[in-house]
XYZ file of C-alpha atoms in Angstrom:
428
model
C 98.526 -1.219 250.837
C 96.607 -3.325 253.390
C 92.881 -3.894 253.454
C 90.845 -2.632 256.386
C 89.704 -5.736 258.202
C 86.486 -4.184 259.484
C 85.657 -3.086 255.949
C 86.472 -6.550 254.643
C 84.083 -8.113 257.141
C 81.254 -5.745 256.281
C 81.752 -6.199 252.539
C 81.475 -9.967 252.834
C 78.483 -10.978 254.988
C 79.609 -14.616 254.962
C 82.614 -13.509 256.998
C 80.366 -12.911 259.997
C 80.019 -15.670 262.590
C 76.995 -17.908 262.004
C 74.897 -19.694 264.588
C 74.656 -23.196 263.134
C 73.800 -26.263 265.266
C 75.716 -28.578 262.929
C 78.782 -26.342 263.175
C 78.526 -26.417 266.974
C 78.650 -30.205 266.941
C 81.580 -30.227 264.544
C 83.413 -27.624 266.637
C 83.103 -30.002 269.574
C 85.241 -32.424 267.557
C 87.807 -29.636 267.143
C 87.821 -29.032 270.905
C 88.189 -32.762 271.545
C 91.158 -32.895 269.181
C 92.961 -30.046 270.946
C 92.272 -31.534 274.374
C 93.218 -35.103 273.429
C 96.558 -33.957 272.031
C 97.170 -32.254 275.369
C 97.480 -28.642 274.275
C 95.746 -27.145 277.360
C 98.015 -29.064 279.745
C 101.236 -28.482 277.789
C 100.843 -24.851 276.773
C 102.432 -22.487 279.308
C 102.577 -18.688 279.541
C 104.833 -17.413 276.737
C 107.597 -16.310 279.118
C 107.792 -19.819 280.566
C 107.996 -21.304 277.083
C 110.998 -19.068 276.408
C 112.703 -20.241 279.564
C 111.961 -23.939 279.086
C 112.927 -24.080 275.417
C 109.549 -24.805 273.826
C 108.664 -21.343 272.537
C 106.937 -21.368 269.141
C 106.207 -18.276 267.074
C 104.028 -18.067 263.984
C 105.366 -15.569 261.450
C 102.499 -14.209 259.381
C 105.008 -12.104 257.453
C 106.324 -8.583 257.891
C 104.831 -7.668 254.497
C 101.967 -10.168 254.265
C 98.750 -8.198 254.642
C 95.919 -10.465 253.501
C 93.740 -9.947 256.556
C 91.384 -12.843 255.780
C 94.189 -15.412 255.711
C 95.934 -13.775 258.671
C 92.786 -13.955 260.777
C 92.275 -17.658 259.979
C 95.963 -18.533 260.392
C 95.940 -16.860 263.811
C 92.890 -18.854 264.877
C 94.364 -22.193 263.784
C 97.775 -21.655 265.347
C 96.344 -20.278 268.590
C 94.449 -23.559 268.984
C 97.700 -25.393 268.153
C 99.381 -23.663 271.105
C 101.832 -21.128 269.645
C 103.287 -18.613 272.084
C 103.501 -15.632 269.756
C 102.068 -14.418 266.449
C 104.283 -12.042 264.485
C 102.662 -9.795 261.891
C 103.041 -6.624 259.833
C 103.071 -3.302 261.675
C 99.691 -2.325 260.257
C 96.613 -1.551 262.347
C 94.225 -3.632 260.237
C 96.594 -6.606 260.277
C 96.980 -6.384 264.070
C 93.183 -6.336 264.387
C 92.926 -9.402 262.134
C 95.422 -11.321 264.298
C 93.561 -10.441 267.477
C 90.208 -11.369 265.978
C 91.609 -14.763 265.057
C 92.948 -15.235 268.590
C 89.594 -14.293 270.134
C 87.749 -16.667 267.805
C 90.078 -19.486 268.902
C 89.523 -18.718 272.583
C 85.769 -18.770 271.973
C 86.190 -22.356 270.753
C 88.438 -23.389 273.642
C 89.632 -21.116 276.467
C 93.410 -21.296 276.019
C 95.894 -18.670 277.136
C 96.492 -15.868 274.629
C 99.675 -15.889 272.554
C 101.615 -12.647 272.468
C 101.075 -10.423 269.444
C 104.272 -9.055 267.888
C 104.697 -6.490 265.123
C 107.742 -6.348 262.845
C 109.603 -3.235 261.698
C 112.904 -2.535 259.951
C 115.680 -0.011 260.411
C 117.083 -0.248 256.865
C 116.519 -1.979 253.543
C 115.478 -5.556 254.255
C 114.238 -8.552 252.232
C 111.190 -8.888 254.471
C 110.031 -5.346 253.720
C 109.548 -5.279 249.985
C 106.916 -6.007 247.352
C 107.209 -7.296 243.791
C 105.543 -5.301 241.040
C 105.225 -5.265 237.259
C 102.843 -4.103 234.563
C 101.201 -7.247 233.125
C 100.394 -5.441 229.875
C 104.153 -5.311 229.224
C 104.307 -9.110 229.279
C 104.091 -11.059 226.011
C 100.730 -12.750 225.678
C 102.412 -16.122 225.058
C 104.557 -15.943 228.211
C 104.524 -19.228 230.141
C 104.052 -17.179 233.344
C 106.617 -18.918 235.564
C 106.133 -16.156 238.136
C 102.626 -17.464 238.865
C 103.907 -20.998 239.329
C 106.837 -20.167 241.603
C 105.042 -17.732 243.930
C 104.487 -19.462 247.306
C 101.868 -16.924 248.408
C 99.653 -17.090 245.305
C 100.361 -13.386 245.035
C 100.557 -13.255 241.241
C 97.422 -13.648 239.155
C 97.350 -13.213 235.372
C 94.594 -13.670 232.816
C 94.107 -12.831 229.175
C 91.726 -10.011 228.307
C 90.743 -8.288 225.090
C 92.306 -4.867 224.657
C 89.312 -2.591 224.110
C 91.265 0.621 223.537
C 91.893 -0.030 219.838
C 90.845 1.534 216.556
C 87.404 0.524 215.305
C 88.995 -0.510 211.988
C 90.626 -3.531 213.651
C 88.950 -6.760 212.574
C 90.002 -8.671 215.714
C 90.612 -7.522 219.233
C 94.248 -7.894 220.379
C 94.673 -9.618 223.740
C 96.763 -8.571 226.708
C 97.521 -9.891 230.172
C 95.728 -8.301 233.115
C 96.146 -8.684 236.846
C 99.699 -8.822 238.179
C 100.880 -8.789 241.786
C 98.231 -9.095 244.495
C 99.945 -6.556 246.718
C 98.515 -7.565 250.073
C 99.599 -11.193 249.548
C 103.169 -10.519 248.381
C 105.660 -10.864 251.243
C 108.825 -10.152 249.298
C 110.421 -13.587 248.939
C 111.784 -12.611 245.523
C 111.390 -16.020 243.874
C 109.619 -14.452 240.907
C 112.592 -12.224 240.033
C 115.034 -14.759 238.555
C 112.375 -16.805 236.723
C 110.910 -13.962 234.644
C 112.143 -14.646 231.095
C 111.725 -10.986 230.128
C 113.130 -9.319 233.267
C 109.926 -7.349 233.818
C 109.614 -7.741 237.590
C 111.066 -5.235 240.043
C 110.797 -4.755 243.784
C 109.810 -1.822 245.932
C 111.318 -1.638 249.407
C 110.022 0.435 252.284
C 110.651 1.389 255.904
C 108.023 1.211 258.625
C 107.501 4.622 260.212
C 108.800 4.822 263.808
C 106.105 7.170 265.122
C 103.283 5.066 263.641
C 104.888 1.940 265.057
C 105.158 3.559 268.488
C 101.405 4.219 268.503
C 100.712 0.597 267.589
C 102.945 -0.602 270.428
C 100.814 1.310 272.912
C 97.720 -0.700 271.966
C 96.642 -3.124 274.662
C 96.482 -5.958 272.115
C 100.159 -5.667 271.069
C 102.739 -7.316 273.334
C 106.045 -7.289 271.490
C 108.094 -5.735 268.715
C 110.669 -7.258 266.403
C 113.269 -5.049 264.757
C 114.891 -6.390 261.603
C 118.401 -5.075 261.190
C 121.302 -5.936 258.916
C 123.799 -4.193 261.158
C 125.243 -2.345 258.181
C 124.116 1.010 259.541
C 124.113 1.093 263.346
C 123.018 4.735 263.143
C 119.783 3.574 261.472
C 119.096 1.224 264.373
C 119.794 3.976 266.876
C 117.416 6.313 265.047
C 114.613 3.749 265.022
C 115.163 2.792 268.649
C 115.099 6.435 269.660
C 111.981 7.028 267.550
C 110.065 4.307 269.383
C 110.478 6.336 272.582
C 108.504 5.277 275.649
C 106.390 2.806 273.640
C 109.028 0.199 274.616
C 107.732 0.432 278.185
C 104.403 -1.084 277.103
C 105.986 -4.328 275.892
C 106.626 -7.796 277.274
C 109.348 -8.622 274.725
C 111.743 -6.877 272.335
C 113.164 -9.092 269.588
C 116.013 -8.320 267.220
C 116.113 -10.239 263.939
C 119.640 -10.684 262.579
C 120.950 -12.181 259.332
C 123.761 -14.688 259.418
C 126.786 -12.389 259.297
C 129.265 -15.080 260.269
C 131.834 -14.585 263.010
C 130.868 -10.950 263.541
C 127.352 -11.894 264.736
C 128.074 -11.660 268.458
C 129.951 -8.384 267.995
C 126.892 -6.961 266.257
C 124.615 -8.340 268.966
C 126.673 -6.728 271.713
C 126.656 -3.380 269.915
C 122.872 -3.472 269.528
C 122.364 -4.596 273.114
C 124.451 -1.700 274.401
C 122.099 0.688 272.588
C 118.953 -0.974 273.950
C 120.135 -1.757 277.471
C 119.362 1.605 279.170
C 115.733 1.509 277.991
C 114.861 -2.185 278.303
C 112.284 -3.058 280.934
C 111.212 -6.383 279.472
C 112.593 -9.622 278.065
C 114.795 -9.476 274.974
C 115.236 -12.076 272.258
C 117.596 -12.631 269.338
C 115.955 -14.036 266.214
C 118.672 -15.826 264.243
C 117.504 -15.619 260.626
C 119.454 -18.380 258.927
C 118.085 -18.539 255.382
C 115.271 -15.996 255.135
C 111.868 -17.028 253.780
C 112.939 -20.501 252.677
C 111.402 -22.996 255.099
C 108.816 -24.136 252.564
C 111.447 -25.024 249.934
C 112.569 -28.347 251.410
C 114.289 -30.273 254.167
C 117.741 -28.784 253.611
C 116.589 -25.188 254.040
C 116.774 -25.549 257.813
C 120.481 -26.433 257.962
C 121.692 -22.837 257.823
C 119.313 -21.752 260.597
C 120.525 -24.575 262.831
C 124.203 -23.871 262.141
C 123.727 -20.169 262.857
C 121.900 -20.863 266.129
C 124.441 -23.422 267.331
C 127.340 -21.057 266.631
C 125.732 -18.182 268.534
C 124.540 -20.416 271.380
C 128.085 -21.679 271.896
C 129.638 -18.207 271.797
C 130.894 -17.145 275.211
C 130.741 -13.449 274.367
C 127.099 -13.251 273.306
C 124.955 -10.676 275.129
C 121.954 -11.453 277.355
C 118.718 -12.537 275.722
C 116.774 -15.572 274.565
C 117.761 -17.248 271.280
C 115.220 -18.278 268.661
C 115.667 -19.866 265.223
C 114.051 -18.500 262.058
C 114.751 -18.444 258.322
C 114.478 -21.904 256.777
C 112.670 -23.486 259.718
C 110.307 -26.359 258.966
C 109.228 -29.805 260.186
C 112.873 -30.990 260.202
C 114.294 -28.233 262.413
C 113.773 -29.897 265.791
C 115.373 -33.123 264.520
C 118.396 -31.106 263.431
C 118.670 -29.402 266.810
C 118.484 -32.748 268.574
C 121.347 -34.068 266.442
C 123.405 -31.068 267.543
C 122.433 -31.614 271.176
C 120.768 -28.204 271.378
C 117.092 -29.018 271.845
C 115.889 -27.988 275.304
C 119.469 -27.881 276.565
C 120.121 -26.112 279.862
C 121.943 -22.798 279.607
C 123.958 -20.653 281.962
C 123.346 -17.532 279.901
C 122.053 -14.388 281.525
C 118.551 -13.190 280.730
C 117.356 -9.617 280.994
C 114.157 -9.488 283.012
C 112.460 -6.244 284.016
C 115.709 -4.423 283.263
C 117.744 -6.589 285.635
C 120.243 -9.209 284.511
C 119.755 -12.631 286.070
C 122.776 -14.487 287.379
C 124.631 -17.232 285.533
C 122.944 -20.051 287.388
C 122.092 -23.206 285.411
C 118.434 -24.095 285.983
C 115.774 -26.026 284.058
C 114.036 -22.689 283.574
C 116.752 -21.355 281.316
C 117.154 -23.141 277.982
C 120.148 -22.629 275.717
C 117.904 -22.167 272.651
C 114.462 -20.925 273.584
C 112.476 -21.924 270.541
C 111.632 -21.706 266.887
C 109.736 -19.305 264.643
C 107.915 -20.776 261.652
C 106.925 -18.615 258.699
C 106.658 -19.792 255.100
C 106.378 -23.462 256.021
C 103.687 -22.844 258.648
C 101.674 -20.735 256.225
C 102.109 -23.287 253.430
C 100.754 -26.337 255.275
C 97.674 -24.476 256.529
C 97.380 -22.128 253.552
C 96.626 -24.918 251.092
C 93.610 -25.839 253.222
C 92.504 -22.215 253.409
C 92.758 -22.075 249.615
C 90.543 -25.143 249.256
C 87.990 -23.565 251.584
C 88.018 -20.310 249.647
C 87.447 -22.107 246.332
C 84.442 -23.863 247.841
C 82.998 -21.097 250.031
C 84.662 -17.808 249.112
C 86.018 -15.554 251.873
C 84.975 -17.161 255.128
C 85.743 -17.647 258.801
C 87.332 -21.053 259.081
C 85.335 -21.930 262.217
C 82.173 -21.685 260.103
C 83.509 -24.698 258.210
C 84.789 -27.004 260.969
C 85.819 -29.752 258.547
C 88.441 -27.398 257.130
C 89.366 -26.111 260.594
C 89.993 -29.638 261.806
C 92.109 -30.474 258.754
C 94.160 -27.280 259.168
C 94.536 -27.854 262.897
C 95.952 -31.349 262.401
C 98.654 -29.830 260.175
C 99.407 -27.053 262.690
C 99.502 -29.435 265.658
C 101.956 -31.665 263.808
C 104.357 -28.744 263.331
C 103.972 -27.016 266.709
C 104.022 -30.408 268.409
C 107.611 -31.050 267.322
C 108.647 -28.286 269.737
C 105.916 -28.653 272.354
C 106.343 -32.448 272.326
C 102.691 -33.304 271.787
C 101.937 -37.004 271.385
C 102.217 -37.522 267.593
C 100.057 -40.660 267.762
C 97.203 -38.611 269.211
C 97.388 -36.291 266.196
C 97.784 -38.968 263.524
C 94.859 -40.989 264.856
C 92.425 -38.077 264.572
């Protein structure tokens, strides 16, 4: 399903780093931008960001496996100061993320963000792919699926059908192409717009034993388990299947849908299963409106409401809280209106298997941070698309003008949480 990143690099020579004096000068402008905004002085170790309430995670997508984009996204957002990069539990994808991080550190020696891989214990929206046979589509279809896809994961073009009788005076035409599998991340927006109901989805589960081997890599720091809570036995099976790989991690995150008033009950049940084996930090990802942050301003309201309700619950279990699902450039403003941005908490945190006391300190924020997925990919992805049209598959640092443009977008988003000086970004 996913490309091999090493193979991709060898197939496309332009994807190798180039020694170019002009590029070196332009990269100096990139370094100056990062330093003038204050990223090196603001960015803290990821665990401190969790405690202080300015944790930012980039979600590449649990099913997004375009290693070229993932590598470049990871580079841009590492320079922007994210604390964690979440990606598919696939070896080639993990390698792409780490290559992007290393390329960023080569430009400017910042601390490394944690690398997280995502898995699921049951059927989940984030772990599915759209598929259809384009030859079944009418040739005159208006192709709304192409238009609505936020990942540019559907590509259709007319071709002549060559498998016809020689007696035909004109070649009939059909549609070719379809879903670009490695780019589809399962948002499902193509399903309701198909006028002929031709699109279906395939769901899948990540294998526990394969995931466990990935978690033992020295370039993987965290795991995120997506669970609906419908089948606690499925969570127990996955958790058991991960075995001692949990001991290699700095963070275990649980991604939960908004299940209303039963959320904290579900959280406590899951925590009781994990508690005997946890030797690291734990985090609750509160997935308000999954895969919707790029739709518009209002998409973030559900994520904020979900987070505020859980944060205020007295019976919630230990662990950091992080927003996701509908997050975008308006999320921090919404949290501030609710009085929940960088607010001190008395909640207990699990650290090294030991619960901390309920002591209010500036090191323990009520809501620890925000994860950005579709919106973060959208604002940088449109620049990556422009670069690809002009230069084909390429390392973004080989084209510093595009890197700088992408970085300004990323800094503007990450800076809402990290509190970078917006005037320093806008003036660049």
